[in-house]
Structures are given as C-alpha cells and as structure tokens.
Short mmCIF file of C-alpha atoms and ligand atoms in Angstrom, two decimals:
data_model
loop_
_atom_site.label_atom_id
_atom_site.label_comp_id
_atom_site.label_asym_id
_atom_site.label_seq_id
_atom_site.Cartn_x
_atom_site.Cartn_y
_atom_site.Cartn_z
CA UNK A 34 35.69 -88.41 14.95
CA UNK A 35 35.32 -90.10 17.61
CA UNK A 36 38.99 -90.27 18.88
CA UNK A 37 39.18 -86.69 19.01
CA UNK A 38 35.88 -86.44 20.84
CA UNK A 39 37.57 -88.49 23.83
CA UNK A 40 40.54 -86.13 24.12
CA UNK A 41 40.44 -84.75 27.68
CA UNK A 42 42.70 -81.84 27.38
CA UNK A 43 43.42 -81.46 31.16
CA UNK A 44 44.90 -84.99 30.86
CA UNK A 45 47.59 -84.06 27.81
CA UNK A 46 50.84 -83.01 28.80
CA UNK A 47 52.14 -79.48 28.07
CA UNK A 48 53.65 -80.16 24.78
CA UNK A 49 50.53 -82.13 23.59
CA UNK A 50 48.28 -79.68 24.66
CA UNK A 51 49.86 -76.89 23.14
CA UNK A 52 49.78 -78.91 19.95
CA UNK A 53 45.94 -79.63 20.47
CA UNK A 54 45.75 -75.96 20.91
CA UNK A 55 47.02 -75.25 17.62
CA UNK A 56 44.47 -78.24 15.92
CA UNK A 57 41.83 -76.58 17.87
CA UNK A 58 42.46 -72.95 16.90
CA UNK A 59 42.66 -74.39 13.50
CA UNK A 60 39.21 -75.79 13.57
CA UNK A 61 37.83 -72.60 15.42
CA UNK A 62 36.78 -74.03 18.87
CA UNK A 63 36.37 -71.19 21.23
CA UNK A 64 35.24 -73.22 24.19
CA UNK A 65 38.26 -75.96 23.74
CA UNK A 66 40.92 -73.04 23.14
CA UNK A 67 39.52 -71.23 26.35
CA UNK A 68 39.56 -74.66 28.32
CA UNK A 69 43.23 -75.03 27.25
CA UNK A 70 44.26 -71.39 27.90
CA UNK A 71 42.49 -71.72 31.77
CA UNK A 72 44.49 -75.51 32.32
CA UNK A 73 47.78 -73.95 31.05
CA UNK A 74 47.42 -70.62 33.29
CA UNK A 75 46.50 -73.24 36.34
CA UNK A 76 50.00 -75.11 35.50
CA UNK A 77 52.16 -72.29 36.38
CA UNK A 78 52.12 -70.81 32.41
CA UNK A 79 52.64 -67.17 31.99
CA UNK A 80 50.14 -65.26 30.34
CA UNK A 81 52.74 -64.17 28.03
CA UNK A 82 53.58 -67.66 26.95
CA UNK A 83 50.37 -68.72 26.70
CA UNK A 84 49.36 -65.92 24.26
CA UNK A 85 52.73 -66.39 22.05
CA UNK A 86 53.59 -70.17 22.44
CA UNK A 87 49.90 -71.66 21.73
CA UNK A 88 47.98 -68.94 20.47
CA UNK A 89 50.00 -66.24 18.21
CA UNK A 90 52.00 -69.49 17.02
CA UNK A 91 48.82 -71.25 16.20
CA UNK A 92 47.76 -68.60 14.40
CA UNK A 93 50.53 -68.42 12.29
CA UNK A 94 50.00 -71.90 10.93
CA UNK A 95 46.08 -70.77 9.71
CA UNK A 96 47.75 -67.43 8.30
CA UNK A 97 50.10 -69.47 6.06
CA UNK A 98 47.21 -71.96 5.27
CA UNK A 99 44.86 -69.08 4.34
CA UNK A 100 47.97 -67.80 2.23
CA UNK A 101 47.94 -70.78 0.34
CA UNK A 102 44.35 -71.18 -0.32
CA UNK A 103 43.61 -74.28 2.07
CA UNK A 104 41.47 -72.35 4.17
CA UNK A 105 39.09 -69.58 3.28
CA UNK A 106 37.43 -66.54 4.93
CA UNK A 107 34.86 -68.36 7.05
CA UNK A 108 37.18 -70.81 8.62
CA UNK A 109 39.73 -68.01 9.47
CA UNK A 110 36.93 -66.07 10.82
CA UNK A 111 36.17 -69.04 13.27
CA UNK A 112 39.86 -69.60 14.17
CA UNK A 113 39.96 -65.73 14.61
CA UNK A 114 37.18 -65.89 17.20
CA UNK A 115 38.56 -68.93 18.96
CA UNK A 116 41.69 -66.67 19.51
CA UNK A 117 40.05 -63.78 20.66
CA UNK A 118 38.35 -66.13 23.32
CA UNK A 119 41.65 -67.21 24.50
CA UNK A 120 42.91 -63.68 24.84
CA UNK A 121 39.94 -62.36 26.73
CA UNK A 122 41.23 -64.80 29.77
CA UNK A 123 44.56 -63.22 29.09
CA UNK A 124 43.83 -59.88 29.03
CA UNK A 125 43.31 -59.06 32.90
CA UNK A 126 46.20 -61.37 33.54
CA UNK A 127 48.66 -59.53 31.33
CA UNK A 128 47.37 -55.66 32.82
CA UNK A 129 47.82 -56.91 36.50
CA UNK A 130 51.73 -56.42 36.91
CA UNK A 131 50.54 -53.17 38.49
CA UNK A 132 53.25 -51.50 36.87
CA UNK A 133 53.33 -47.49 37.07
CA UNK A 134 51.49 -45.95 34.44
CA UNK A 135 54.09 -45.48 31.13
CA UNK A 136 51.77 -43.07 28.98
CA UNK A 137 48.66 -43.20 27.03
CA UNK A 138 48.42 -44.66 23.41
CA UNK A 139 45.50 -44.18 20.96
CA UNK A 140 45.47 -47.48 18.98
CA UNK A 141 43.57 -48.45 15.79
CA UNK A 142 43.09 -50.11 12.92
CA UNK A 143 43.22 -47.81 9.27
CA UNK A 144 40.40 -47.35 7.03
CA UNK A 145 39.28 -50.00 4.70
CA UNK A 146 41.02 -52.49 7.20
CA UNK A 147 38.69 -54.98 9.53
CA UNK A 148 41.85 -57.22 10.91
CA UNK A 149 42.36 -56.46 14.65
CA UNK A 150 43.77 -59.66 15.88
CA UNK A 151 47.14 -58.03 16.09
CA UNK A 152 45.98 -54.64 17.16
CA UNK A 153 44.63 -56.10 19.93
CA UNK A 154 47.68 -58.24 21.03
CA UNK A 155 49.52 -54.77 20.84
CA UNK A 156 47.00 -53.20 23.11
CA UNK A 157 47.10 -56.28 25.58
CA UNK A 158 50.53 -56.30 26.09
CA UNK A 159 51.09 -52.53 26.36
CA UNK A 160 48.23 -52.64 28.96
CA UNK A 161 50.32 -54.99 30.49
CA UNK A 162 53.48 -53.10 30.73
CA UNK A 163 52.02 -50.25 32.40
CA UNK A 164 50.59 -47.74 29.52
CA UNK A 165 47.24 -46.81 29.35
CA UNK A 166 45.69 -47.81 25.98
CA UNK A 167 42.42 -46.47 24.09
CA UNK A 168 41.45 -48.42 21.48
CA UNK A 169 39.39 -47.21 18.81
CA UNK A 170 39.05 -50.43 16.80
CA UNK A 171 38.82 -50.93 13.40
CA UNK A 172 38.18 -49.21 9.76
CA UNK A 173 39.43 -45.60 10.96
CA UNK A 174 39.41 -42.79 8.96
CA UNK A 175 41.96 -39.80 9.71
CA UNK A 176 39.27 -38.15 12.10
CA UNK A 177 38.80 -40.54 13.94
CA UNK A 178 42.64 -40.70 15.19
CA UNK A 179 42.71 -37.05 15.48
CA UNK A 180 39.56 -36.71 17.57
CA UNK A 181 40.86 -39.50 19.69
CA UNK A 182 44.56 -38.14 20.12
CA UNK A 183 42.98 -35.06 21.30
CA UNK A 184 40.09 -36.10 23.46
CA UNK A 185 42.59 -38.40 25.19
CA UNK A 186 45.71 -36.28 25.41
CA UNK A 187 47.48 -39.49 24.28
CA UNK A 188 51.30 -39.47 24.01
CA UNK A 189 51.29 -42.10 21.52
CA UNK A 190 49.85 -43.24 18.38
CA UNK A 191 49.11 -46.61 16.99
CA UNK A 192 48.32 -47.71 13.60
CA UNK A 193 47.63 -51.32 12.41
CA UNK A 194 46.95 -52.24 8.64
CA UNK A 195 47.22 -55.88 7.75
CA UNK A 196 46.70 -55.17 4.00
CA UNK A 197 48.79 -53.83 1.05
CA UNK A 198 45.57 -51.58 -0.02
CA UNK A 199 45.27 -49.99 3.45
CA UNK A 200 49.04 -49.50 4.83
CA UNK A 201 49.47 -46.49 2.36
CA UNK A 202 46.36 -44.73 4.48
CA UNK A 203 48.85 -44.60 7.33
CA UNK A 204 51.06 -41.91 5.54
CA UNK A 205 47.22 -39.78 5.17
CA UNK A 206 47.02 -39.72 8.67
CA UNK A 207 50.37 -38.73 9.28
CA UNK A 208 50.44 -35.90 6.34
CA UNK A 209 47.40 -34.59 7.79
CA UNK A 210 49.16 -34.32 11.63
CA UNK A 211 51.76 -32.40 9.92
CA UNK A 212 49.49 -30.00 8.03
CA UNK A 213 47.81 -29.20 11.48
CA UNK A 214 51.16 -29.01 13.10
CA UNK A 215 50.58 -31.43 15.46
CA UNK A 216 52.93 -34.35 14.24
CA UNK A 217 55.47 -33.87 16.81
CA UNK A 218 53.36 -33.89 19.72
CA UNK A 219 53.03 -37.64 19.12
CA UNK A 220 54.78 -40.94 19.17
CA UNK A 221 53.63 -42.76 16.00
CA UNK A 222 54.31 -46.46 15.89
CA UNK A 223 52.75 -48.45 13.14
CA UNK A 224 52.61 -52.17 12.63
CA UNK A 225 50.79 -54.94 10.43
CA UNK A 226 52.19 -58.28 8.92
CA UNK A 227 53.06 -56.28 5.03
CA UNK A 228 54.55 -53.46 6.61
CA UNK A 229 58.49 -53.56 7.17
CA UNK A 230 61.24 -50.61 8.69
CA UNK A 231 61.60 -48.93 5.35
CA UNK A 232 57.82 -48.30 5.04
CA UNK A 233 57.65 -47.11 8.54
CA UNK A 234 60.31 -44.38 7.78
CA UNK A 235 59.50 -43.54 4.24
CA UNK A 236 55.72 -42.83 5.46
CA UNK A 237 57.06 -40.66 8.50
CA UNK A 238 56.47 -42.74 11.15
CA UNK A 239 58.47 -42.88 14.33
CA UNK A 240 59.10 -46.30 14.08
CA UNK A 241 57.49 -49.78 12.84
CA UNK A 242 57.22 -52.56 15.57
CA UNK A 243 57.33 -55.96 14.15
CA UNK A 244 55.42 -57.49 17.00
CA UNK A 245 53.57 -56.85 20.14
CA UNK A 246 56.68 -57.30 22.19
CA UNK A 247 58.92 -55.06 20.33
CA UNK A 248 55.98 -52.56 20.60
CA UNK A 249 56.24 -52.60 24.20
CA UNK A 250 59.89 -51.99 24.44
CA UNK A 251 60.08 -48.99 21.70
CA UNK A 252 57.33 -47.37 23.37
CA UNK A 253 59.07 -47.73 26.69
CA UNK A 254 62.18 -46.52 24.84
CA UNK A 255 60.61 -43.63 23.25
CA UNK A 256 58.78 -42.58 26.14
CA UNK A 257 61.92 -42.15 27.98
CA UNK A 258 63.87 -40.29 25.64
CA UNK A 259 60.87 -37.67 24.99
CA UNK A 260 60.79 -37.05 28.73
CA UNK A 261 64.74 -36.79 28.86
CA UNK A 262 64.25 -34.02 26.02
CA UNK A 263 61.52 -32.26 27.91
CA UNK A 264 63.47 -32.13 30.99
CA UNK A 265 66.72 -30.78 29.30
C1 LIG B 319 42.61 -63.56 10.44
C2 LIG B 319 42.81 -62.74 9.27
C3 LIG B 319 41.61 -62.48 8.50
C4 LIG B 319 40.58 -62.25 9.49
C5 LIG B 319 40.45 -61.16 10.50
C6 LIG B 319 39.55 -61.46 11.63
C7 LIG B 319 39.95 -60.34 12.47
N1 LIG B 319 38.95 -59.87 13.10
O1 LIG B 319 40.86 -59.70 12.92
C8 LIG B 319 39.33 -62.04 8.08
C9 LIG B 319 38.50 -63.48 7.58
C10 LIG B 319 37.99 -61.39 8.68
C11 LIG B 319 40.22 -61.71 7.12
C12 LIG B 319 39.52 -60.62 5.84
C13 LIG B 319 40.17 -60.27 5.02
N2 LIG B 319 41.93 -60.48 4.44
CO1 LIG B 319 42.86 -61.45 6.26
N3 LIG B 319 44.07 -62.26 7.66
C14 LIG B 319 44.07 -62.66 8.49
C15 LIG B 319 45.13 -63.38 8.81
C16 LIG B 319 45.35 -65.22 8.26
C17 LIG B 319 46.09 -63.42 9.95
C18 LIG B 319 46.18 -62.05 10.85
C19 LIG B 319 46.34 -62.22 11.91
O2 LIG B 319 45.46 -61.80 12.78
N4 LIG B 319 47.25 -62.31 12.33
C20 LIG B 319 47.85 -62.34 13.67
C21 LIG B 319 48.22 -61.46 14.57
C22 LIG B 319 48.60 -61.57 16.19
O3 LIG B 319 49.55 -60.84 13.68
P1 LIG B 319 49.57 -59.33 12.87
O4 LIG B 319 48.27 -59.11 12.47
O5 LIG B 319 50.67 -59.37 11.95
O6 LIG B 319 49.94 -58.74 13.95
C23 LIG B 319 51.19 -58.54 14.90
C24 LIG B 319 52.26 -57.62 14.18
O7 LIG B 319 52.37 -57.51 12.61
C25 LIG B 319 52.14 -56.50 14.87
N5 LIG B 319 51.18 -55.26 14.68
C26 LIG B 319 49.71 -55.45 14.07
N6 LIG B 319 49.23 -54.24 14.29
C27 LIG B 319 50.03 -53.39 14.79
C28 LIG B 319 50.12 -52.21 15.37
C29 LIG B 319 51.06 -51.26 16.03
C30 LIG B 319 50.61 -49.72 16.48
C31 LIG B 319 52.13 -51.71 16.28
C32 LIG B 319 52.89 -51.20 16.80
C33 LIG B 319 52.28 -53.41 15.61
C34 LIG B 319 51.13 -53.75 15.18
O8 LIG B 319 52.12 -57.04 16.30
C35 LIG B 319 51.08 -57.97 16.17
C36 LIG B 319 51.43 -58.86 17.55
O9 LIG B 319 52.38 -59.66 17.59
C37 LIG B 319 45.97 -62.94 7.85
C38 LIG B 319 47.83 -63.82 7.27
C39 LIG B 319 48.84 -62.98 7.74
N7 LIG B 319 49.84 -64.10 7.45
O10 LIG B 319 48.88 -62.22 8.52
C40 LIG B 319 45.32 -62.42 6.64
C41 LIG B 319 45.78 -61.49 5.75
C42 LIG B 319 46.36 -60.34 6.25
N8 LIG B 319 44.10 -61.31 5.05
C43 LIG B 319 44.43 -60.86 3.63
C44 LIG B 319 43.22 -60.63 2.95
C45 LIG B 319 43.40 -60.45 1.14
C46 LIG B 319 41.93 -60.46 3.46
C47 LIG B 319 40.55 -60.11 2.73
C48 LIG B 319 40.89 -59.05 1.35
C49 LIG B 319 40.25 -61.51 2.05
C50 LIG B 319 39.28 -61.20 1.41
N9 LIG B 319 38.90 -61.55 0.01
O11 LIG B 319 37.91 -60.88 1.43
C51 LIG B 319 39.46 -59.50 3.96
C52 LIG B 319 39.79 -57.97 3.66
C53 LIG B 319 38.63 -57.61 4.83
C54 LIG B 319 39.03 -55.83 5.28
N10 LIG B 319 38.87 -55.35 4.76
O12 LIG B 319 39.98 -56.00 6.17
C55 LIG B 319 45.86 -61.28 3.03
C56 LIG B 319 46.46 -59.64 2.58
C57 LIG B 319 47.22 -59.51 1.32
C58 LIG B 319 47.57 -58.58 1.14
N11 LIG B 319 49.05 -58.49 1.05
O13 LIG B 319 47.32 -57.31 1.34
C59 LIG B 319 46.56 -61.81 4.28
C60 LIG B 319 48.03 -61.34 4.22
C61 LIG B 319 46.29 -63.02 3.49
C62 LIG B 319 47.15 -63.54 2.41
N12 LIG B 319 48.14 -64.03 2.62
O14 LIG B 319 46.14 -63.59 1.57
N13 LIG B 319 41.56 -61.91 7.43
#
C-alpha cells in the first residue's frame, strides 16, 4: 500500500508509533521494529516499557490470531523474528542496571519444544535484575539441564514449555533431580503460556511464574529466603 510506504516512524507520536509497531510486528517487519525501538528509547522510554507495551503487547495480537487460525506458522515466524530484532536492541539496555549479582540461573525450553521468545524475555529480565543467566536454548532433554546446573554451579533452574504436549516433560526433569538427590539444591521455576500454579505445584516446582516480571520478583524472594535459611 502506497500510504503505508509513506509512513515516517519518527514523525508519529508515541501512541501512534506503538500502534504502528503492533502492525509492523504482525507483518513481520524486522527493520521497522528495530527502528521504532530505537526511536522510543531516544524519546526517553524505559527499555522495560518498550518491551512490554510495544513488543509483548504486539505479540499478544499475533498469538490470538494464530490461535484463531487467521495467521499461520510462516507469518508467526516472521513476527517472532521481528520481535527478536527489537529484543536484541533492548537486551544490553536491560542488563545495564549495574545491579549486584543476585545468583545464577540456568534456563531452557524443554525437549520437543522450540518456542523461545518467552524464555528469552525471562532471561533478559533476569539479567537486567542482576542475575547471571546461562541460556541452554530449546529442545532440552533432562541431561542438558543436569549437566548445565552442575557445570555452572547454578542456584536456579528455569524451564519453559509452550505446548500442552511438552509441559509434562518438566516433571521428568524434576523427578530425575529427585532420584539423584539434588532436587533441593536448586530453586526450580517454571513458566509458559499453558501452565498454571496448580501444574507447577503438581510437578514439584518451587513456583510457576506468569511472566518475566513475576519471575524476577519470585527469584529475588526465593534467593533471599535461601540465604536466610543458610544463615540460620
Ligand atoms: C510464536 C509462536 C510460535 C513460533 C515460535 C517461534 C519462537 N522462536 O519461539 C513457531 C511458529 C515456530 C511456533 C510453532 C509451533 N507452535 Co506455537 N505459538 C507461538 C505463539 C503465537 C506465541 C508464543 C510467544 O512467543 N509468546 C510471547 C511470549 C512473550 O510469551 P510466553 O512464551 O508465554 O512467555 C511468557 C510467560 O509464559 C513466561 N515464561 C515463559 N517461559 C518461561 C520460563 C520460565 C522459567 C519462567 C519462570 C517463565 C516463563 O514469561 C514469558 C515472558 O513474560 C503461541 C500463542 C500463545 N498465545 O502463546 C503459539 C502456541 C504456543 N503454539 C502452538 C502450536 C500448536 C505450535 C505448533 C505445534 C504449530 C504447528 N502445527 O507446527 C508448533 C510447535 C513447534 C514445537 N515443536 O515447539 C499452540 C500450543 C497449543 C497447545 N495447547 O499446546 C499455541 C498456544 C497457539 C495456539 N493457540 O494454537 N509457534
């Protein structure tokens, strides 16, 4: 559309720009998303607001239309790619807070599951809050988690699953940790759209976290509690 080609992002006001970003994310326009992220940052927006109000909110629209059969995998992949472009700009800014080291987290998506946007967001927010994060990627069998926890001397294990078919695998990982007698050495946090608190409890996780912000708060509280217990 000729009209859309003429849009100059920097001339839009904040509200119009955010709306345009939702459209551009929907259309998988990575360069436009990157440009718009830079504009909002230059206008004094916090990286967190850009992330939640522009990118995550836009991705929610994509998610709804994917669910309703309006969008299909290729389009969603393009949208995800555009989102990742924006996130890459925000990552160093979120990590820049210079907060003291809070603890170390190993995070990964479970076996059979390749969704990684939510996991990446959690990793970024945790880094921004002063945690050291080791991201072991997607499609992880139990061995990968155990090896990384041991190698990294981590405090926290984070597992992500976006499919109802892959979420039960989290229990496999936790049960294996129990068998090996190492379950209680770690704080286990789980997340992903199809999960809920009840599921988290049922599989023996320490907590289910609805989103990245909740994860940060939960991790902080649990690490503080662990330190207190050790000090007692
Ligand atoms: C993007 C996407 C894709 C992309 C993934 C790209 C990528 N690099 O990640 C692609 C196109 C590849 C894809 C593929 C598939 N997908 Co898909 N996908 C989505 C979609 C639209 C958005 C997910 C997303 O990124 N959301 C945005 C992020 C920010 O949210 P989030 O992931 O929930 O993460 C937040 C929280 O959950 C939490 N969190 C997440 N992880 C963690 C981890 C920890 C430790 C903690 C504490 C918290 C936490 O914090 C995050 C940030 O706030 C969802 C729809 C939806 N509503 O979720 C479907 C969805 C998850 N996909 C679905 C399906 C069916 C598939 C496919 C099977 C489709 C197919 N027929 O091939 C394949 C599966 C491939 C596989 N084996 O994994 C279904 C799942 C249905 C179900 N009940 O199981 C959904 C729900 C869509 C639907 N309604 O049909 N998908």
